[in-house]
Tab-separated table of C-alpha atoms and ligand atoms in Angstrom:
chain	number	residue	atom	x	y	z
A	1484	VAL	CA	-19.867	0.825	19.005
A	1485	LYS	CA	-16.592	3.617	18.234
A	1486	ARG	CA	-16.065	4.286	14.590
A	1487	LEU	CA	-12.887	6.940	13.802
A	1488	GLN	CA	-14.370	10.337	11.591
A	1489	ILE	CA	-13.036	13.070	9.966
A	1490	ASP	CA	-16.414	16.135	9.826
A	1491	THR	CA	-13.643	18.762	7.767
A	1492	TYR	CA	-10.249	18.429	6.110
A	1493	GLY	CA	-7.285	19.022	7.759
A	1494	LYS	CA	-4.064	17.647	9.567
A	1495	ALA	CA	-5.096	14.584	11.208
A	1496	ARG	CA	-4.190	15.766	14.922
A	1497	ASP	CA	-6.869	18.600	14.492
A	1498	VAL	CA	-9.751	16.439	12.787
A	1499	VAL	CA	-9.645	12.824	13.496
A	1500	ARG	CA	-12.073	12.292	16.084
A	1501	LEU	CA	-13.575	9.034	18.102
A	1502	VAL	CA	-17.314	8.526	17.482
A	1503	GLU	CA	-19.945	6.443	18.883
A	1504	CYS	CA	-22.532	5.518	16.044
A	1505	ASP	CA	-25.325	2.621	16.009
A	1506	GLN	CA	-24.339	-0.725	15.274
A	1507	PRO	CA	-24.913	-0.559	11.689
A	1508	GLU	CA	-26.799	-3.285	10.027
A	1509	PRO	CA	-25.797	-5.461	6.750
A	1510	GLY	CA	-27.888	-5.220	3.847
A	1511	PRO	CA	-29.704	-8.713	1.233
A	1512	ASP	CA	-26.200	-8.678	-0.192
A	1513	GLN	CA	-23.878	-7.571	3.246
A	1514	VAL	CA	-22.110	-8.865	5.686
A	1515	LEU	CA	-21.308	-7.383	9.424
A	1516	VAL	CA	-17.750	-7.449	9.299
A	1517	ALA	CA	-15.940	-7.164	13.592
A	1518	MET	CA	-12.700	-5.374	13.037
A	1519	GLU	CA	-9.290	-6.737	14.066
A	1520	ALA	CA	-6.229	-5.327	12.519
A	1521	SER	CA	-5.929	-2.039	9.949
A	1522	PRO	CA	-3.251	-0.642	8.976
A	1523	ILE	CA	-1.932	3.498	8.155
A	1524	ASN	CA	-1.103	4.024	4.956
A	1525	PRO	CA	0.032	7.473	3.140
A	1526	SER	CA	-3.121	7.195	1.532
A	1527	ASP	CA	-5.075	7.344	4.859
A	1528	LEU	CA	-2.695	10.590	5.572
A	1529	LEU	CA	-3.885	12.680	2.678
A	1530	LEU	CA	-7.456	11.708	2.867
A	1531	ILE	CA	-7.723	12.539	5.532
A	1532	GLN	CA	-5.725	16.176	4.332
A	1533	GLY	CA	-8.491	15.943	1.317
A	1534	TRP	CA	-5.259	15.277	-1.093
A	1535	TYR	CA	-5.839	12.074	-2.246
A	1536	GLY	CA	-7.984	11.173	-5.162
A	1537	HIS	CA	-10.499	10.094	-3.379
A	1538	ARG	CA	-13.082	12.430	-1.453
A	1539	PRO	CA	-15.829	11.607	0.596
A	1540	GLN	CA	-19.259	13.228	1.470
A	1541	LEU	CA	-18.245	14.727	4.968
A	1542	PRO	CA	-18.436	14.076	7.676
A	1543	ALA	CA	-16.521	10.485	6.328
A	1544	GLY	CA	-15.130	7.745	7.918
A	1545	ILE	CA	-11.974	7.271	7.253
A	1546	GLY	CA	-9.483	3.856	6.621
A	1547	THR	CA	-9.371	2.308	4.671
A	1548	GLU	CA	-8.602	-1.346	4.961
A	1549	GLY	CA	-7.917	-4.000	7.650
A	1550	VAL	CA	-8.953	-8.039	7.933
A	1551	GLY	CA	-11.851	-8.606	10.912
A	1552	ARG	CA	-14.288	-11.854	11.507
A	1553	ILE	CA	-18.192	-12.129	9.669
A	1554	VAL	CA	-20.305	-11.505	12.840
A	1555	ALA	CA	-23.323	-11.172	10.685
A	1556	VAL	CA	-24.767	-11.931	7.233
A	1557	GLY	CA	-27.836	-9.748	5.184
A	1558	SER	CA	-30.468	-12.238	3.103
A	1559	ALA	CA	-28.882	-13.620	0.509
A	1560	VAL	CA	-26.042	-14.648	2.283
A	1561	ARG	CA	-24.575	-17.917	3.441
A	1562	GLU	CA	-24.859	-18.174	7.207
A	1563	GLN	CA	-21.705	-20.575	6.730
A	1564	ARG	CA	-19.787	-16.740	6.293
A	1565	ILE	CA	-20.442	-16.176	10.044
A	1566	GLY	CA	-16.958	-16.082	11.809
A	1567	HIS	CA	-14.443	-16.260	8.490
A	1568	ARG	CA	-11.478	-14.382	8.962
A	1569	VAL	CA	-11.700	-11.891	5.720
A	1570	LEU	CA	-9.726	-8.913	3.627
A	1571	VAL	CA	-12.354	-5.948	3.460
A	1572	VAL	CA	-11.286	-5.101	-0.394
A	1573	PRO	CA	-9.683	-1.406	-0.113
A	1574	ASN	CA	-11.777	0.590	-2.939
A	1575	LEU	CA	-12.929	3.458	-0.655
A	1576	LYS	CA	-15.989	1.681	-0.662
A	1577	GLN	CA	-16.152	1.469	3.510
A	1578	SER	CA	-14.037	2.693	5.919
A	1579	THR	CA	-12.005	0.465	8.015
A	1580	TRP	CA	-10.891	2.195	11.288
A	1581	GLN	CA	-14.570	1.748	13.013
A	1582	ASP	CA	-15.550	-1.496	15.459
A	1583	ARG	CA	-17.498	-2.973	13.085
A	1584	VAL	CA	-17.979	-2.581	9.664
A	1585	VAL	CA	-20.818	-3.217	6.217
A	1586	VAL	CA	-19.462	-4.452	3.414
A	1587	HIS	CA	-20.967	-6.227	-0.027
A	1588	ASP	CA	-20.368	-9.497	0.401
A	1589	ASP	CA	-17.471	-9.776	-2.924
A	1590	ASP	CA	-15.259	-7.673	-0.798
A	1591	ALA	CA	-15.100	-9.419	1.854
A	1592	ILE	CA	-12.531	-12.233	0.690
A	1593	SER	CA	-12.314	-15.216	3.419
A	1594	VAL	CA	-7.819	-14.774	3.745
A	1595	ASP	CA	-6.360	-18.186	6.560
A	1596	ALA	CA	-7.472	-16.974	10.177
A	1597	SER	CA	-4.509	-18.877	11.188
A	1598	ALA	CA	-1.409	-16.496	9.340
A	1599	ASP	CA	-0.427	-13.297	11.240
A	1600	ILE	CA	-2.805	-11.123	11.538
A	1601	HIS	CA	-0.990	-7.608	11.071
A	1602	GLN	CA	0.263	-9.152	7.604
A	1603	MET	CA	-3.051	-9.414	6.364
A	1604	ALA	CA	-4.236	-6.805	7.598
A	1605	MET	CA	-1.464	-5.213	5.194
A	1606	LEU	CA	-2.212	-7.561	2.222
A	1607	GLY	CA	-4.533	-4.729	0.694
A	1608	VAL	CA	-3.622	-2.705	0.192
A	1609	ASN	CA	0.748	-3.038	-0.402
A	1610	PRO	CA	1.098	-6.429	-1.959
A	1611	ILE	CA	-1.411	-5.798	-4.540
A	1612	THR	CA	0.521	-3.197	-5.330
A	1613	ALA	CA	3.498	-4.394	-5.445
A	1614	ASP	CA	2.522	-7.035	-7.712
A	1615	LEU	CA	0.366	-4.983	-10.333
A	1616	LEU	CA	3.120	-2.337	-10.303
A	1617	LEU	CA	5.792	-5.316	-11.880
A	1618	ARG	CA	2.980	-7.083	-14.382
A	1619	SER	CA	0.326	-4.494	-15.282
A	1620	PHE	CA	2.911	-2.086	-17.765
A	1621	VAL	CA	5.337	-4.692	-19.528
A	1622	ASP	CA	7.404	-7.891	-19.876
A	1623	LEU	CA	10.656	-8.080	-18.180
A	1624	ALA	CA	12.846	-10.703	-19.284
A	1625	PRO	CA	14.835	-12.030	-16.050
A	1626	GLY	CA	16.986	-10.135	-15.342
A	1627	ALA	CA	15.895	-6.726	-16.513
A	1628	TRP	CA	17.386	-4.540	-14.117
A	1629	VAL	CA	13.686	-2.618	-11.524
A	1630	ALA	CA	14.708	0.449	-9.804
A	1631	GLN	CA	12.662	2.019	-7.442
A	1632	THR	CA	12.398	5.168	-5.149
A	1633	GLY	CA	10.759	5.283	-1.486
A	1634	GLY	CA	13.451	1.403	-1.003
A	1635	THR	CA	12.293	1.873	2.069
A	1636	SER	CA	8.298	1.673	2.023
A	1637	ALA	CA	5.981	-1.611	2.699
A	1638	VAL	CA	5.675	-1.695	-1.411
A	1639	ALA	CA	8.830	-1.160	-2.405
A	1640	GLY	CA	10.454	-4.305	-0.154
A	1641	TYR	CA	6.920	-6.868	-1.201
A	1642	VAL	CA	8.615	-5.194	-4.719
A	1643	ILE	CA	11.568	-6.690	-3.930
A	1644	ALA	CA	10.177	-10.208	-2.422
A	1645	LEU	CA	7.986	-10.665	-5.582
A	1646	ALA	CA	10.931	-9.792	-7.807
A	1647	LYS	CA	13.455	-11.624	-6.571
A	1648	ARG	CA	11.120	-14.561	-7.031
A	1649	SER	CA	10.063	-13.867	-11.017
A	1650	GLY	CA	14.677	-13.385	-11.322
A	1651	LEU	CA	15.009	-9.548	-11.430
A	1652	ARG	CA	17.234	-7.929	-10.521
A	1653	THR	CA	16.478	-4.190	-7.964
A	1654	LEU	CA	18.069	-1.329	-8.002
A	1655	ASN	CA	16.694	0.624	-4.247
A	1656	VAL	CA	16.294	4.259	-3.894
A	1657	VAL	CA	16.687	4.924	-0.655
A	1658	ARG	CA	17.281	8.752	1.858
A	1659	ARG	CA	18.679	6.838	4.875
A	1660	PRO	CA	22.270	5.105	4.671
A	1661	GLU	CA	21.627	3.328	7.413
A	1662	ALA	CA	18.631	1.316	5.866
A	1663	ILE	CA	21.184	-0.174	3.034
A	1664	ASP	CA	22.224	-3.367	4.633
A	1665	GLY	CA	18.765	-4.834	5.624
A	1666	LEU	CA	17.098	-4.272	2.473
A	1667	LEU	CA	20.150	-5.973	0.420
A	1668	GLU	CA	19.192	-8.795	3.319
A	1669	ALA	CA	16.134	-8.932	1.907
A	1670	GLY	CA	17.013	-10.137	-1.759
A	1671	ALA	CA	18.289	-6.482	-2.529
A	1672	ASP	CA	20.676	-6.039	-5.596
A	1673	ALA	CA	21.581	-2.679	-5.433
A	1674	VAL	CA	21.124	0.422	-2.602
A	1675	VAL	CA	21.740	3.933	-3.798
A	1676	VAL	CA	20.745	7.234	-1.325
A	1677	SER	CA	19.282	10.198	-2.393
A	1678	ASP	CA	21.477	12.403	-0.133
A	1679	ARG	CA	24.390	11.918	-1.882
A	1680	ASP	CA	25.300	12.533	-5.596
A	1681	LEU	CA	23.346	9.870	-6.847
A	1682	ARG	CA	25.008	9.907	-10.691
A	1683	PRO	CA	28.616	7.613	-9.752
A	1684	GLN	CA	26.653	5.215	-7.356
A	1685	LEU	CA	23.938	4.745	-10.139
A	1686	LYS	CA	26.683	3.844	-12.512
A	1687	GLU	CA	28.824	1.733	-9.698
A	1688	ALA	CA	25.588	-0.087	-9.773
A	1689	LEU	CA	24.952	-0.375	-13.475
A	1690	GLY	CA	27.923	-0.398	-14.659
A	1691	GLY	CA	26.822	0.220	-18.933
A	1692	GLU	CA	23.692	-2.336	-18.136
A	1693	ARG	CA	20.512	-0.213	-17.960
A	1694	ILE	CA	16.924	-0.708	-16.030
A	1695	SER	CA	13.681	-1.767	-17.757
A	1696	LEU	CA	11.628	-0.119	-15.365
A	1697	LEU	CA	11.539	2.749	-12.643
A	1698	LEU	CA	8.145	1.937	-10.076
A	1699	ASP	CA	8.532	6.437	-7.898
A	1700	ALA	CA	6.468	6.265	-5.328
A	1701	THR	CA	8.364	9.508	-4.078
A	1702	ALA	CA	8.720	12.195	-7.197
A	1703	GLY	CA	10.746	15.060	-7.379
A	1704	ALA	CA	15.881	14.961	-8.053
A	1705	PRO	CA	15.723	10.939	-7.719
A	1706	VAL	CA	13.850	10.522	-10.440
A	1707	THR	CA	15.480	12.597	-13.025
A	1708	ASP	CA	18.588	11.119	-12.161
A	1709	ILE	CA	17.313	8.000	-12.779
A	1710	GLY	CA	16.424	8.542	-16.382
A	1711	PRO	CA	19.681	8.858	-18.175
A	1712	TRP	CA	20.115	5.325	-16.939
A	1713	LEU	CA	16.537	4.252	-18.370
A	1714	GLY	CA	17.338	1.872	-21.762
A	1715	HIS	CA	15.193	2.566	-25.166
A	1716	GLY	CA	11.523	2.236	-24.344
A	1717	ALA	CA	11.646	1.570	-20.719
A	1718	THR	CA	9.514	2.520	-18.258
A	1719	VAL	CA	8.088	5.312	-16.065
A	1720	VAL	CA	4.980	4.390	-13.928
A	1721	SER	CA	4.474	6.705	-10.987
A	1722	TYR	CA	2.111	5.526	-8.430
A	1723	GLY	CA	3.138	7.981	-5.047
A	1724	GLY	CA	4.847	12.138	-4.160
A	1725	ILE	CA	5.421	10.971	-0.816
A	1726	SER	CA	8.448	13.499	-1.388
A	1727	GLY	CA	5.991	16.827	-2.284
A	1728	GLY	CA	7.803	17.041	-5.458
A	1729	THR	CA	7.366	16.783	-8.961
A	1730	VAL	CA	7.893	13.734	-12.168
A	1731	ALA	CA	11.035	15.418	-13.901
A	1732	LEU	CA	12.545	13.764	-16.941
A	1733	ASN	CA	15.087	15.375	-18.879
A	1734	PRO	CA	12.691	15.288	-22.839
A	1735	SER	CA	15.793	14.464	-24.642
A	1736	ASP	CA	15.386	10.711	-21.963
A	1737	ILE	CA	12.306	10.209	-22.854
A	1738	ILE	CA	12.688	10.817	-25.998
A	1739	PHE	CA	15.131	10.127	-27.379
A	1740	ARG	CA	15.304	6.598	-25.698
A	1741	ASN	CA	11.232	5.714	-26.294
A	1742	LEU	CA	10.801	6.569	-22.892
A	1743	HIS	CA	6.652	5.517	-22.143
A	1744	VAL	CA	5.580	7.509	-18.792
A	1745	HIS	CA	2.624	5.966	-16.813
A	1746	GLY	CA	0.347	6.395	-13.216
A	1747	PHE	CA	-0.589	3.736	-11.751
A	1748	TRP	CA	-3.534	3.994	-8.966
A	1749	GLN	CA	-4.939	0.498	-7.420
A	1750	LYS	CA	-8.104	1.659	-6.986
A	1751	HIS	CA	-8.050	1.756	-10.937
A	1752	TRP	CA	-7.629	-1.380	-11.143
A	1753	LEU	CA	-10.458	-2.021	-8.623
A	1754	ASP	CA	-13.418	-0.911	-10.172
A	1755	VAL	CA	-12.682	-2.213	-13.246
A	1756	THR	CA	-11.695	-5.692	-12.767
A	1757	THR	CA	-14.743	-8.706	-12.298
A	1758	PRO	CA	-14.899	-9.412	-8.232
A	1759	GLU	CA	-14.141	-12.935	-8.920
A	1760	GLU	CA	-10.392	-11.587	-10.289
A	1761	ILE	CA	-9.500	-9.881	-6.750
A	1762	ALA	CA	-10.155	-12.697	-5.158
A	1763	ARG	CA	-8.021	-14.512	-6.936
A	1764	THR	CA	-5.598	-12.392	-7.316
A	1765	TYR	CA	-5.798	-11.643	-2.962
A	1766	THR	CA	-6.027	-15.834	-2.906
A	1767	ARG	CA	-2.428	-15.749	-4.953
A	1768	LEU	CA	-1.086	-13.360	-2.712
A	1769	GLN	CA	-2.271	-14.591	0.610
A	1770	THR	CA	-0.654	-17.715	0.038
A	1771	LEU	CA	3.185	-16.170	-0.254
A	1772	VAL	CA	1.836	-13.497	3.283
A	1773	VAL	CA	1.368	-17.180	4.565
A	1774	ASP	CA	4.783	-18.478	3.461
A	1775	GLY	CA	6.855	-16.100	4.996
A	1776	THR	CA	7.597	-14.580	0.884
A	1777	LEU	CA	5.532	-12.197	1.569
A	1778	GLN	CA	6.870	-10.008	4.914
A	1779	THR	CA	6.522	-6.065	5.999
A	1780	PRO	CA	7.839	-5.799	9.868
A	1781	VAL	CA	4.659	-3.801	12.657
A	1782	ALA	CA	6.573	-1.064	14.157
A	1783	ALA	CA	3.670	-0.796	16.478
A	1784	THR	CA	0.086	-0.768	17.008
A	1785	TYR	CA	-3.278	0.982	18.613
A	1786	PRO	CA	-6.677	0.926	19.583
A	1787	ILE	CA	-8.743	3.240	17.248
A	1788	ALA	CA	-9.314	5.148	20.914
A	1789	ASP	CA	-5.078	5.726	21.215
A	1790	HIS	CA	-5.192	7.221	17.516
A	1791	GLN	CA	-3.490	10.590	18.176
A	1792	THR	CA	-0.577	9.032	19.106
A	1793	ALA	CA	-0.624	6.289	16.787
A	1794	LEU	CA	-1.616	8.436	13.600
A	1795	ALA	CA	1.856	10.840	14.255
A	1796	HIS	CA	3.511	7.598	14.629
A	1797	ALA	CA	2.608	7.211	11.161
A	1798	ALA	CA	3.918	9.782	9.779
A	1799	ARG	CA	7.326	10.318	11.845
A	1800	SER	CA	9.578	10.201	8.716
A	1801	GLY	CA	12.226	6.952	9.548
A	1802	ARG	CA	9.583	4.942	11.335
A	1803	SER	CA	10.855	0.475	11.384
A	1804	GLY	CA	7.782	-0.341	10.403
A	1805	LYS	CA	4.457	-0.376	9.179
A	1806	VAL	CA	1.804	1.579	12.276
A	1807	LEU	CA	-1.469	-0.085	12.527
A	1808	PHE	CA	-5.015	-0.057	14.889
A	1809	SER	CA	-6.033	-3.230	16.510
A	1810	TRP	CA	-8.997	-4.664	18.065
A	1811	GLN	CA	-6.318	-7.283	19.745
A	1812	SER	CA	-5.946	-6.487	23.459
A	1813	HIS	CA	-2.786	-3.989	24.832
A	1814	GLU	CA	-2.214	-4.838	28.038
B	2891	NAP	N1	-0.986	4.419	-6.137
B	2891	NAP	C1	-0.657	3.579	-5.748
B	2891	NAP	O1	-1.894	1.906	-5.600
B	2891	NAP	C2	-0.384	3.572	-4.440
B	2891	NAP	C3	-0.789	1.760	-3.347
B	2891	NAP	C4	0.015	1.894	-2.440
B	2891	NAP	C5	0.487	3.516	-1.838
B	2891	NAP	N2	1.267	3.957	-2.763
B	2891	NAP	C6	1.662	4.650	-2.484
B	2891	NAP	O2	3.659	4.662	-2.703
B	2891	NAP	C7	4.221	5.314	-0.660
B	2891	NAP	C8	5.252	4.096	-0.737
B	2891	NAP	O3	3.676	3.552	0.368
B	2891	NAP	P1	4.112	2.798	1.863
B	2891	NAP	O4	2.946	2.289	2.522
B	2891	NAP	O5	4.621	1.258	1.526
B	2891	NAP	O6	4.545	2.793	2.676
B	2891	NAP	P2	5.448	2.861	4.184
B	2891	NAP	O7	5.630	1.837	4.136
B	2891	NAP	O8	4.269	3.828	4.855
B	2891	NAP	O9	6.717	3.704	4.289
B	2891	NAP	C9	6.467	5.282	4.014
B	2891	NAP	C10	7.857	5.218	2.546
B	2891	NAP	O10	8.032	6.995	2.461
B	2891	NAP	C11	9.624	7.153	2.280
B	2891	NAP	N3	9.361	9.051	2.334
B	2891	NAP	C12	8.155	9.839	3.857
B	2891	NAP	N4	8.151	10.834	2.816
B	2891	NAP	C13	9.029	11.059	2.405
B	2891	NAP	C14	10.062	12.088	1.564
B	2891	NAP	N5	9.606	13.317	1.976
B	2891	NAP	N6	10.683	11.462	0.478
B	2891	NAP	C15	11.297	10.739	0.023
B	2891	NAP	N7	10.786	9.599	0.713
B	2891	NAP	C16	9.807	9.701	2.010
B	2891	NAP	C17	9.531	6.662	3.830
B	2891	NAP	O11	11.182	6.501	3.688
B	2891	NAP	P3	12.086	6.195	5.809
B	2891	NAP	O12	11.932	4.487	5.216
B	2891	NAP	O13	12.988	7.546	4.964
B	2891	NAP	O14	11.255	7.469	6.193
B	2891	NAP	C18	8.511	5.275	3.747
B	2891	NAP	O15	10.236	4.575	2.626
B	2891	NAP	C19	2.913	6.307	-0.671
B	2891	NAP	O16	3.535	7.072	-1.654
B	2891	NAP	C20	1.790	5.799	-1.161
B	2891	NAP	O17	1.270	6.456	-1.652
B	2891	NAP	C21	0.823	4.123	-4.243
C-alpha cells in the first residue's frame, strides 16, 4: 500500500514523499479502513512544516481526517462493521493520506454511505470546530452578533450556516472584495474587507450595536480593529493564526469592557471527550451535511500520487474551495 510520509519537517514540496509500505493489520480493537477521500487543511500544512501544536515522531504518515470503507476488523470487533463507510476521528493518532489505515474501532464512526463523499470527508475537522466555537464559550441570545475573521474559510462557512439556524447574526471579515456577494448569499449578515479601513465598515454594519463573540482564525490587524466594537463582557476566541500575525487587543478594550479571551483547539476537545459524546456530536452534524445545511465548495481532488500539485493548490490564496485527496478514479 502507498502512503504520504515526511522524514523531516520543512516545505511540503521538499519533504512529502509517497512511499510503499506493507499493508497494516488491525489489532484486536482496531479496524482497517480503505481510504476514499481526505481533505488537505491548513493545519496539515503547518504540521508538515513543524509549526503545529502536534509534532509526530519522524518518519511519520500525514493527513488528519477523511472517510473510507472498513475492509477488515480485529478479533474483538463485530464482523458486521466490514463494508461500513466511516469517518476517521481527527485526533492525530493515525494518518489518513494513505491507501489503508488502521484505527481504533472507537475512532471509526459510521457515516451515511449515500451522502456526498467529499462533504462527508470534511466533517471531521471544520464543521465540529464551527459547532464547538459557537457553543463552548458563551450562551448567545438570538440576534447577537458573532464576528469572525477568515470569512472565506470552510470553518467560517459552517459558522455562518450554524449561526443562521440559531438566529445569530454574523459579521465576516474577508481580505478579497469579490467574496462579499457569495457570503451574503450564503447567509452572512455583514461582510467587511480587511484591506480597506475597517472602522467605517464596522460602523456601517453594526450601527449602535456591539459584538458578543469574536472568532479569530487569522490574527493580525482585524482583531485590533474589531476590539472597540466588542460589547461589555464579550468573548474573543483565537483558533487560527493563518496571517502569521499576532492577536493584539487594546488593553483598554480588554480592561474596561471586561473581555474574555480564550484559545480553542479541537484536539483538546477530542482528548477530553468520551467516545460516546464524540460519536453523538458527529452523528448530529452529519445530518446537517446530509440535508445540505453544512456544505463547503470543493476546488479539486487529486490522487495521492499527485501530492505535489495537490499540496501546492491547497496552499494557494483565493482558492474556490477545499482540495482533497481522493481514491476514486480520476479519469
Ligand atoms: N483550532 C482548531 O481546532 C481549528 C480547527 C479547524 C480549523 N482551524 C483553523 O481555522 C482556519 C481556517 O481553516 P479552514 O480549513 O476553514 O480554511 P480553508 O477553508 O482552507 O481556507 C483558508 C482561509 O485562510 C485565509 N487565508 C489564507 N492566508 C491568509 C492570510 N495570510 N491572511 C488572512 N487570511 C488568510 C483564506 O483566505 P482567501 O480565501 O482570501 O485565500 C481562507 O479564508 C485555519 O487557520 C485553521 O488552521 C483551527
